[in-house]
XYZ file of C-alpha atoms in Angstrom:
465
model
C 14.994 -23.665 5.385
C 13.891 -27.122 5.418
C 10.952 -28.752 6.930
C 7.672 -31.000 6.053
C 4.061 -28.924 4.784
C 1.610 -30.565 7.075
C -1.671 -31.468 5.202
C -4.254 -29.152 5.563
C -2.170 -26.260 6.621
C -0.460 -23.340 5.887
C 3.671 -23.800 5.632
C 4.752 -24.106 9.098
C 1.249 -23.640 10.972
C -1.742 -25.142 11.928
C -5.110 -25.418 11.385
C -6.241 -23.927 15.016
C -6.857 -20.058 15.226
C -4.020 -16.990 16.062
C -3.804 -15.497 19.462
C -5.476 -12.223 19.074
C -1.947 -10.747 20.517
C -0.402 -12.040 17.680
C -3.078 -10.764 15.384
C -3.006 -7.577 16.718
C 0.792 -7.557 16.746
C 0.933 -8.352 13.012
C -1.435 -5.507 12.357
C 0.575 -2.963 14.476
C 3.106 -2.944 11.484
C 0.375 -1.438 9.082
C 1.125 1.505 11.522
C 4.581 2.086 9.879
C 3.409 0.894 6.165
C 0.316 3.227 6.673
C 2.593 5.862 7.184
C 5.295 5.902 4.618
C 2.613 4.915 2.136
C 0.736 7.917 2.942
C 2.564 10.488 3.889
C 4.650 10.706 1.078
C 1.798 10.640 -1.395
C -0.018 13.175 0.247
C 2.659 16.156 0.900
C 5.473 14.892 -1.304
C 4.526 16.254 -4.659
C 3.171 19.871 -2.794
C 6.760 20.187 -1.062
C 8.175 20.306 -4.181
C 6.146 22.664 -6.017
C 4.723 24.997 -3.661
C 7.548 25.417 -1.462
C 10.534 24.233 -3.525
C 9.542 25.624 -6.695
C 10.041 22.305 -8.777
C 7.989 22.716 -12.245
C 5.142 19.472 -11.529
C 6.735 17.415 -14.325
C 10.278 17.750 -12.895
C 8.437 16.938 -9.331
C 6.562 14.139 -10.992
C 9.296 12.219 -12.065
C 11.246 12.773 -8.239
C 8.134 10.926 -6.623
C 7.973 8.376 -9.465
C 11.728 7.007 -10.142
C 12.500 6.118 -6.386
C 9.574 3.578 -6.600
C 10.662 2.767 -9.806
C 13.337 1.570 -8.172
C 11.353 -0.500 -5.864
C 9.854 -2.345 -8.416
C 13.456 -4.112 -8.970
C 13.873 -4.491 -5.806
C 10.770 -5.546 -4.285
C 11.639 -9.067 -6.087
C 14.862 -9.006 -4.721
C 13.992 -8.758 -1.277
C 11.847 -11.536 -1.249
C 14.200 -13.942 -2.479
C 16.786 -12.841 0.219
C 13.884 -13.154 3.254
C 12.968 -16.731 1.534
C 16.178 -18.144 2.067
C 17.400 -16.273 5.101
C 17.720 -18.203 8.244
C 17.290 -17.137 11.735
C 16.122 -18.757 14.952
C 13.204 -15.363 15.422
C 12.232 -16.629 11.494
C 13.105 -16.145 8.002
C 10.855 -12.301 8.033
C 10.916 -11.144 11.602
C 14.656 -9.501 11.752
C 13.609 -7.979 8.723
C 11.695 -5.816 10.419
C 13.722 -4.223 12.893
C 16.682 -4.346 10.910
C 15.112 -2.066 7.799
C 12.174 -0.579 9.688
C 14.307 1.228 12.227
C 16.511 2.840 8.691
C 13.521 3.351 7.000
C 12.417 6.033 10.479
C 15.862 7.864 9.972
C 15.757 8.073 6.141
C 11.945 9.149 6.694
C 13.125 11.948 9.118
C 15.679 13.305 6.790
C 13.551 13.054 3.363
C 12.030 16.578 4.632
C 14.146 17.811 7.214
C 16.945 18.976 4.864
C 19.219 22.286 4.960
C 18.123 25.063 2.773
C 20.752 24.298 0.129
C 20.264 27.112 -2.027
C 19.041 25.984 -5.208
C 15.973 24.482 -6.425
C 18.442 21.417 -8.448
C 20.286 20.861 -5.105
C 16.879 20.997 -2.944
C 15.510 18.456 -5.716
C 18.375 16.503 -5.615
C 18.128 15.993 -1.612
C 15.051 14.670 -1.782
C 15.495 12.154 -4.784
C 18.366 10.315 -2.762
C 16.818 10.694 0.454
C 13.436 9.162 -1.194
C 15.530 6.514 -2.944
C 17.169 5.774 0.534
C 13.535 5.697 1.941
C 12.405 3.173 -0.850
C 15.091 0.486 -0.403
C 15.062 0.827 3.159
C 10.657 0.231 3.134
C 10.915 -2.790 0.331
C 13.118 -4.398 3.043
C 9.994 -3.947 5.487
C 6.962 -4.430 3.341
C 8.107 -7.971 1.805
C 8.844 -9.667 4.576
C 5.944 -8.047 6.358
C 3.125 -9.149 3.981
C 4.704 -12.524 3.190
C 4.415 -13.442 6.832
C 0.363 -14.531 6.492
C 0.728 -17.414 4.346
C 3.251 -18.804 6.658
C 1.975 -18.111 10.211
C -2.025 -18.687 9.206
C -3.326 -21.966 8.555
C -6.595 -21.707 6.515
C -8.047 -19.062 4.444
C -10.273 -17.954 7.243
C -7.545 -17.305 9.532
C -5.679 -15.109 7.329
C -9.057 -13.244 6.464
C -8.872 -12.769 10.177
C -5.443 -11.401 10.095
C -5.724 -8.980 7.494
C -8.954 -7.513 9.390
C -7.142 -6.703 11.996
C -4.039 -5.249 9.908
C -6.741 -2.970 7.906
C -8.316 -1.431 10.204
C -4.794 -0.675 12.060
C -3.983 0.409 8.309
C -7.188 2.677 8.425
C -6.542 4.203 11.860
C -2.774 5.117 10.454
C -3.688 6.216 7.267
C -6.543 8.401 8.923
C -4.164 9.980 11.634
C -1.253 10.739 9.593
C -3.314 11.977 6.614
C -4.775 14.117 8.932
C -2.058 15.196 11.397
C 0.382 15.555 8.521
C -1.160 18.185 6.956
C -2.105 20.031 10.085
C 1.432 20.406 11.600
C 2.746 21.544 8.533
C 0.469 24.266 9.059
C 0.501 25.220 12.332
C 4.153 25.708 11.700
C 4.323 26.541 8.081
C 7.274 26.628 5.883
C 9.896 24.498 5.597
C 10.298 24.247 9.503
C 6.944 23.079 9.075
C 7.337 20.504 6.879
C 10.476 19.474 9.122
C 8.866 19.202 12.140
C 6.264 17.179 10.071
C 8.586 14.483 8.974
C 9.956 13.950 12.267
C 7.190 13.519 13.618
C 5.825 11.091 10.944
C 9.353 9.208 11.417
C 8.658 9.071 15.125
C 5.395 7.094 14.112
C 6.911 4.885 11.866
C 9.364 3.553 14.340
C 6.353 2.735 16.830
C 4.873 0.264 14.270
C 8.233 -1.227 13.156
C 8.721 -2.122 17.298
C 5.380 -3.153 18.043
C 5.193 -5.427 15.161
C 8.425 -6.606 15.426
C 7.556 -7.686 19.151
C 4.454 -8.275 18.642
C 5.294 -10.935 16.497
C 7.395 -12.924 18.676
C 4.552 -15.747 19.272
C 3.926 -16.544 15.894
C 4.477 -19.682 14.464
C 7.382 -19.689 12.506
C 7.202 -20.786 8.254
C 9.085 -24.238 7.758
C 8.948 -24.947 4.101
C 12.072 -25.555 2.124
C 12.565 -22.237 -0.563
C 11.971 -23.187 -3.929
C 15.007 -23.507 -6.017
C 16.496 -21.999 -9.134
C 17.589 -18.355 -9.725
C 15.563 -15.515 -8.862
C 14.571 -15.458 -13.013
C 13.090 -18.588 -12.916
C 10.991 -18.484 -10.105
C 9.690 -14.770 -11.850
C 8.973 -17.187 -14.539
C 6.738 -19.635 -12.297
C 4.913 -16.429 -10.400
C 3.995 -14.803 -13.720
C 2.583 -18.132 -14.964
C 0.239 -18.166 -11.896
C -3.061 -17.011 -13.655
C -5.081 -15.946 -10.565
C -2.111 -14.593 -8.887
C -1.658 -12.645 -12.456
C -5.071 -11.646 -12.676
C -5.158 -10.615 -9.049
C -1.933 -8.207 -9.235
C -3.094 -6.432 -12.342
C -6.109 -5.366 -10.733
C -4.395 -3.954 -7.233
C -2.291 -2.431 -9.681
C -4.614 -0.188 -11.680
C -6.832 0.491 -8.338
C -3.170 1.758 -6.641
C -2.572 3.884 -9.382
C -6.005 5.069 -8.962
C -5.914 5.652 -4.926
C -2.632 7.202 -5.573
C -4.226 9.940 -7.792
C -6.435 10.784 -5.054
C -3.898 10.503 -2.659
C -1.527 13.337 -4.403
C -4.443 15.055 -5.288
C -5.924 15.794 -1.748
C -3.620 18.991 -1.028
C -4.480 20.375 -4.074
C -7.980 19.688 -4.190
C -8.278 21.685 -0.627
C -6.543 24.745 -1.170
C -6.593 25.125 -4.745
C -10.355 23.784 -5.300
C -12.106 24.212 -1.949
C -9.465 27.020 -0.848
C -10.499 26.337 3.352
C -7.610 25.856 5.857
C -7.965 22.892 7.510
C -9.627 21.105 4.081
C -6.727 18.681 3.383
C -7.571 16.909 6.996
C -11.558 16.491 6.587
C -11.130 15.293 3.427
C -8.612 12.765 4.883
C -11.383 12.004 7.722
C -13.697 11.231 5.306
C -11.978 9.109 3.087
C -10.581 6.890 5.536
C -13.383 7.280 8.559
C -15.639 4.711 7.286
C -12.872 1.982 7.004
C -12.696 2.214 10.494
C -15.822 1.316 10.990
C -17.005 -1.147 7.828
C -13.316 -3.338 7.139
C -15.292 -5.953 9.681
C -18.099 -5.704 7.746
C -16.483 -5.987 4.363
C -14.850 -8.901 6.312
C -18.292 -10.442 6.923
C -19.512 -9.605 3.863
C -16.736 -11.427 1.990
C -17.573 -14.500 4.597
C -21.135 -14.579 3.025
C -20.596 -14.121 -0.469
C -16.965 -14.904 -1.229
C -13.720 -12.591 -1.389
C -14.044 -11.603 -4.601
C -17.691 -10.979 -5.237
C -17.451 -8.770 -2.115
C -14.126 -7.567 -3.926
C -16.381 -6.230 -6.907
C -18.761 -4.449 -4.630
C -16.188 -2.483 -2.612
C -14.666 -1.769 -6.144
C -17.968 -0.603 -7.156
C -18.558 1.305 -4.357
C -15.201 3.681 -4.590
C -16.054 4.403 -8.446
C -19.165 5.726 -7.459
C -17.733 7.992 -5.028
C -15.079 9.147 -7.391
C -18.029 9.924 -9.697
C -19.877 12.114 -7.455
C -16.985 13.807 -6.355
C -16.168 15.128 -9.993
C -19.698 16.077 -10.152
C -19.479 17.836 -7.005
C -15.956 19.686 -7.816
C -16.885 20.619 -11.295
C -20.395 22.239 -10.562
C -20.511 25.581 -9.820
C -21.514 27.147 -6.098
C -21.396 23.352 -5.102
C -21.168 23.844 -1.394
C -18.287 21.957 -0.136
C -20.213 19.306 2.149
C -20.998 17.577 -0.942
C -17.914 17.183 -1.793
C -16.698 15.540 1.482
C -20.109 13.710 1.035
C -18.665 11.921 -1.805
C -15.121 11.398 -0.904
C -16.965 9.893 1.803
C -18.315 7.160 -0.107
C -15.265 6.570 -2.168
C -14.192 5.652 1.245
C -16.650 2.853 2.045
C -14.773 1.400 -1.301
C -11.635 2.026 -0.025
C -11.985 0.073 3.057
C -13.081 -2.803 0.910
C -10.593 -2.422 -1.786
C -7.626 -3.261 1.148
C -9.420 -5.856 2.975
C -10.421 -8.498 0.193
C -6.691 -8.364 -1.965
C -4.850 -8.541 0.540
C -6.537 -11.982 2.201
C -6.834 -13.079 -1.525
C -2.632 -13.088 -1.942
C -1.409 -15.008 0.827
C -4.656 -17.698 -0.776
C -2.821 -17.743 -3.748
C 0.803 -18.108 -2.129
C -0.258 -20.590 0.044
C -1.732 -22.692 -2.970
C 1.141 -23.238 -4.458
C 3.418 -23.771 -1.356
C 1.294 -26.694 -0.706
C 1.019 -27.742 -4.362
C 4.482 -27.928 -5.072
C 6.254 -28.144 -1.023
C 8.837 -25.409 -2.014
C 8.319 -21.844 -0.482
C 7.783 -18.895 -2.744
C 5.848 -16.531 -0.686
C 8.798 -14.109 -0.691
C 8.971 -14.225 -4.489
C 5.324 -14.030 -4.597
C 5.287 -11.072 -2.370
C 8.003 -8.736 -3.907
C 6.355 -9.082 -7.197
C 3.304 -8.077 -5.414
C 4.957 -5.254 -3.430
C 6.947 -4.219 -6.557
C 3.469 -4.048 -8.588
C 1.458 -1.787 -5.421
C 4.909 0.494 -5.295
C 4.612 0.699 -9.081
C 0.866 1.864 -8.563
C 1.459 4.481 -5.914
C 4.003 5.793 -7.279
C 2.506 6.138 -10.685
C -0.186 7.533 -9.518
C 1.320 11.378 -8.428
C 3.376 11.008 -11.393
C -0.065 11.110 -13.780
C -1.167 13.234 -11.585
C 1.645 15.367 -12.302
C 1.286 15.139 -15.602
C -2.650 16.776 -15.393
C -1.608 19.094 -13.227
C 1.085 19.876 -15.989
C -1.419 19.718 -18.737
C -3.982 21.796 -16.738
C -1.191 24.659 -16.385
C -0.719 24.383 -12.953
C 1.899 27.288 -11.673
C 4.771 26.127 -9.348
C 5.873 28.745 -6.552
C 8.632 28.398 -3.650
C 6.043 28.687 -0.530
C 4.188 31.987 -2.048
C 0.117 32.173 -2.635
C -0.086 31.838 -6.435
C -3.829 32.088 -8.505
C -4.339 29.164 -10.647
C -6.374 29.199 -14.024
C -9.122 27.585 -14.224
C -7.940 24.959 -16.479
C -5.684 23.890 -13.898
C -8.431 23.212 -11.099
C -10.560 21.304 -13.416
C -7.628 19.456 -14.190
C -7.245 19.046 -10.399
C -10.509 17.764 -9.729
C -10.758 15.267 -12.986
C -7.312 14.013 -11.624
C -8.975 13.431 -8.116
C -12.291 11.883 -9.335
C -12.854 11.196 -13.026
C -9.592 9.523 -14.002
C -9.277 7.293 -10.796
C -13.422 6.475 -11.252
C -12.214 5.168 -14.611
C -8.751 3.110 -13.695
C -11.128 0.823 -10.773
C -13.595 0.651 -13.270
C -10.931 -0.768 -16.059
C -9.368 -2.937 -13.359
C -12.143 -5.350 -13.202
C -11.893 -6.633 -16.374
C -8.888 -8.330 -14.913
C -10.540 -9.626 -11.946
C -12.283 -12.069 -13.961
C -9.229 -14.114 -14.461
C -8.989 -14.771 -10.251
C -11.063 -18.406 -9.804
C -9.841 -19.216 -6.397
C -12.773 -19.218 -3.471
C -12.348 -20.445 0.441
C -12.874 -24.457 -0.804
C -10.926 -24.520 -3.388
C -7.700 -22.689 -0.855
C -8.526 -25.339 2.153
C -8.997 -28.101 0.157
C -6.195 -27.914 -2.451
C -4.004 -31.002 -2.518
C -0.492 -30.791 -0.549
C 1.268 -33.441 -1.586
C 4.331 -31.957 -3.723
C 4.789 -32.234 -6.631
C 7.907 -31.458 -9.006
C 9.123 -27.490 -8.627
C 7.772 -25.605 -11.017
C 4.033 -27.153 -11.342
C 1.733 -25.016 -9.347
């Protein structure tokens, strides 16, 4: 793709503000990465050892190498969008083209025969989840590259990803919740079939609407930067505030996706109530519905990453009143929705300010060198968040292994004791202490709103950013 950066603006834009249907168009595909990013995490790792009977290390390791996976390929898949060529745009037919795969590999990953064996069972859902994987890096990169290219200042892409987080909010809230609940009301494995189709069903709504939704934004026109996929790896990593930036959304994924695979277990096991596993949801991603436009505003006033800190800040504290309330004896289980509660006032911080922070950093060094990496840029940055989610139900695995938890195939099974402490320190405690770690690195990210708007766009040789 070849064209001029115009001063001032983002690749291929301009300065003057999104139609709100375009805005709201982007943000319709957060309904389809809401839901394969929670869904998954949430009943994935329960599937497979309360009604498949995998041991939780075994189980741990089928939820963690499909991402793994991603992590290569992420990278991949944002080289291909950056030099792909199409009249609708270099990311838009990405969309449609893996979103509507991703729907029917989603559909399968639980609706599988009864295959007679807990190794062939396993097996069905490691290459349906590795189909799943490929299929969703195809969608994600292109999806979250598209920002730096279609919004012209970092105020307008603050903007966008408002509108994409609280769509991302809504998602995560109604198929955390509804997930859980029509497994239930069904139970079994029918139950988690019907679940999965259902969730698939939702998917393909977001991958449409955003694909259409879409169709009147301006399109990116900035050469891609040369040189093999290694060398522009080479240039990303060099990036210090992108570098900075990544590490912490890293460590806070691998936190959120401890809570995430913890939630099931923390409801029946810990709190043993039916219908837990859905308040809990409501309660960790509730407030984000209401507060992402006033972590918005608050990042307006103080800067992205101060207001970064705070929402950081925030979600520890939750997570450490939520191990106080899950350890404590005769704790009445309010307080413990209470705190998740808080932790999500972080969490709808935690999505809002990272995510306007990247495209920042991507669209710095567009205009500071006049080749496009935002694909590049992205994939890492997709590769590192699929890395952290899928980490995270792999350590928490490994507690739930170290706590003794007891695998079953769909029966009611006792736990010891050690095991739901292990289940609640894995919820609260370690996550607490991974957002805590993570700002350490968030020192090394300098860029504020100026700095972005004002950078200089005349290029300069490949490779200088």
């Amino acid at each position: 793709m070849s064209a001029t950066v115009q001063p001032g603006n983002a690749p291929g834009t301009s300065a003057g503000a999104l139609p709100r249907r375009v805005r709201i168009g982007y943000g319709a595909g957060s309904v389809a990465t809401g839901a394969f990013g929670t869904v998954p995490g949430l009943m994935l790792l329960p599937f497979l050892t309360d009604e498949l009977a995998v041991p939780a290390l075994v189980a741990g390791a089928i939820v963690l190498l499909p991402k793994a996976w991603d992590v290569i390929l992420n990278p991949i898949a944002g080289r291909i969008s950056d030099r792909s060529t199409d009249p609708r745009g270099p990311r838009r037919p990405w969309l449609l083209r893996a979103g509507v795969v991703l729907a029917v590999c989603f559909a399968l990953l639980f609706a599988g025969p009864d295959l007679g064996s807990v190794t062939a069972d396993a097996a069905w859902v490691l290459v349906m989840f590795v189909a799943c994987a490929s299929a969703y890096a195809f969608f994600q990169v292109p999806y979250v590259s598209m920002p730096a290219e279609i919004a012209g200042t970092a105020e307008e892409r603050t903007r966008l990803m408002t509108w994409r987080v609280a769509i991302l909010a809504f998602t995560i809230m109604l198929a955390g919740a509804s997930a859980p609940a029509l497994r239930d009301a069904i139970g079994g494995r029918d139950g988690y079939r019907v679940m999965g189709v259902a969730m698939a069903l939702l998917i393909l709504t977001g991958v449409v609407l955003s694909y259409r939704g879409t169709r009147h934004a301006p399109i990116g026109a900035v050469e891609a930067g040369s040189g093999t996929l290694r060398d522009q790896l080479r240039i990303v990593a060099g990036a210090r505030e992108f570098r900075a930036l990544l590490t912490t959304f890293v460590l806070q994924a691998l936190a959120t996706g401890c809570m995430l695979a913890g939630v099931d277990y923390l409801a029946g096991d810990v709190l043993g109530r039916t219908g837990a596993a859905t308040i809990l949801f409501v309660c960790f991603v509730g407030p984000a519905l209401l507060l992402t436009p006033a972590w918005a505003a608050l990042g307006h006033r103080v800067g992205k990453r101060r207001g970064y800190v705070a929402a950081s800040l925030v979600l520890a504290l939750g997570a450490a009143l939520a191990a106080v309330a899950g350890l404590v004896d005769g704790m009445p289980a309010a307080a413990v929705y209470a705190a998740v509660g808080v932790v999500g006032l972080g969490y709808a911080g935690i999505q809002v300010f990272p995510l306007a922070m990247l495209p920042d950093a991507a669209a710095v060094d567009a205009r500071r060198t006049g080749s496009s990496r935002v694909g590049v840029y992205t994939g890492v940055w997709t590769a590192g968040e699929t890395l952290g989610f899928a980490l995270g139900p792999g350590l928490f695995a490994v507690v739930l292994a170290i706590g003794g938890y007891r695998s079953s195939a769909g029966a009611d099974v006792v736990q010891p004791d050690s095991a739901l402490t292990a289940i609640t320190l894995g919820f609260s405690l370690l996550p607490m202490l991974l957002v805590l770690a993570s700002l350490w690195w968030l020192r090394g990210y300098t860029l504020d709103e100026q700095t972005v708007d004002a950078t200089d766009t005349t290029p300069t040789p490949e490779g200088t950013a």
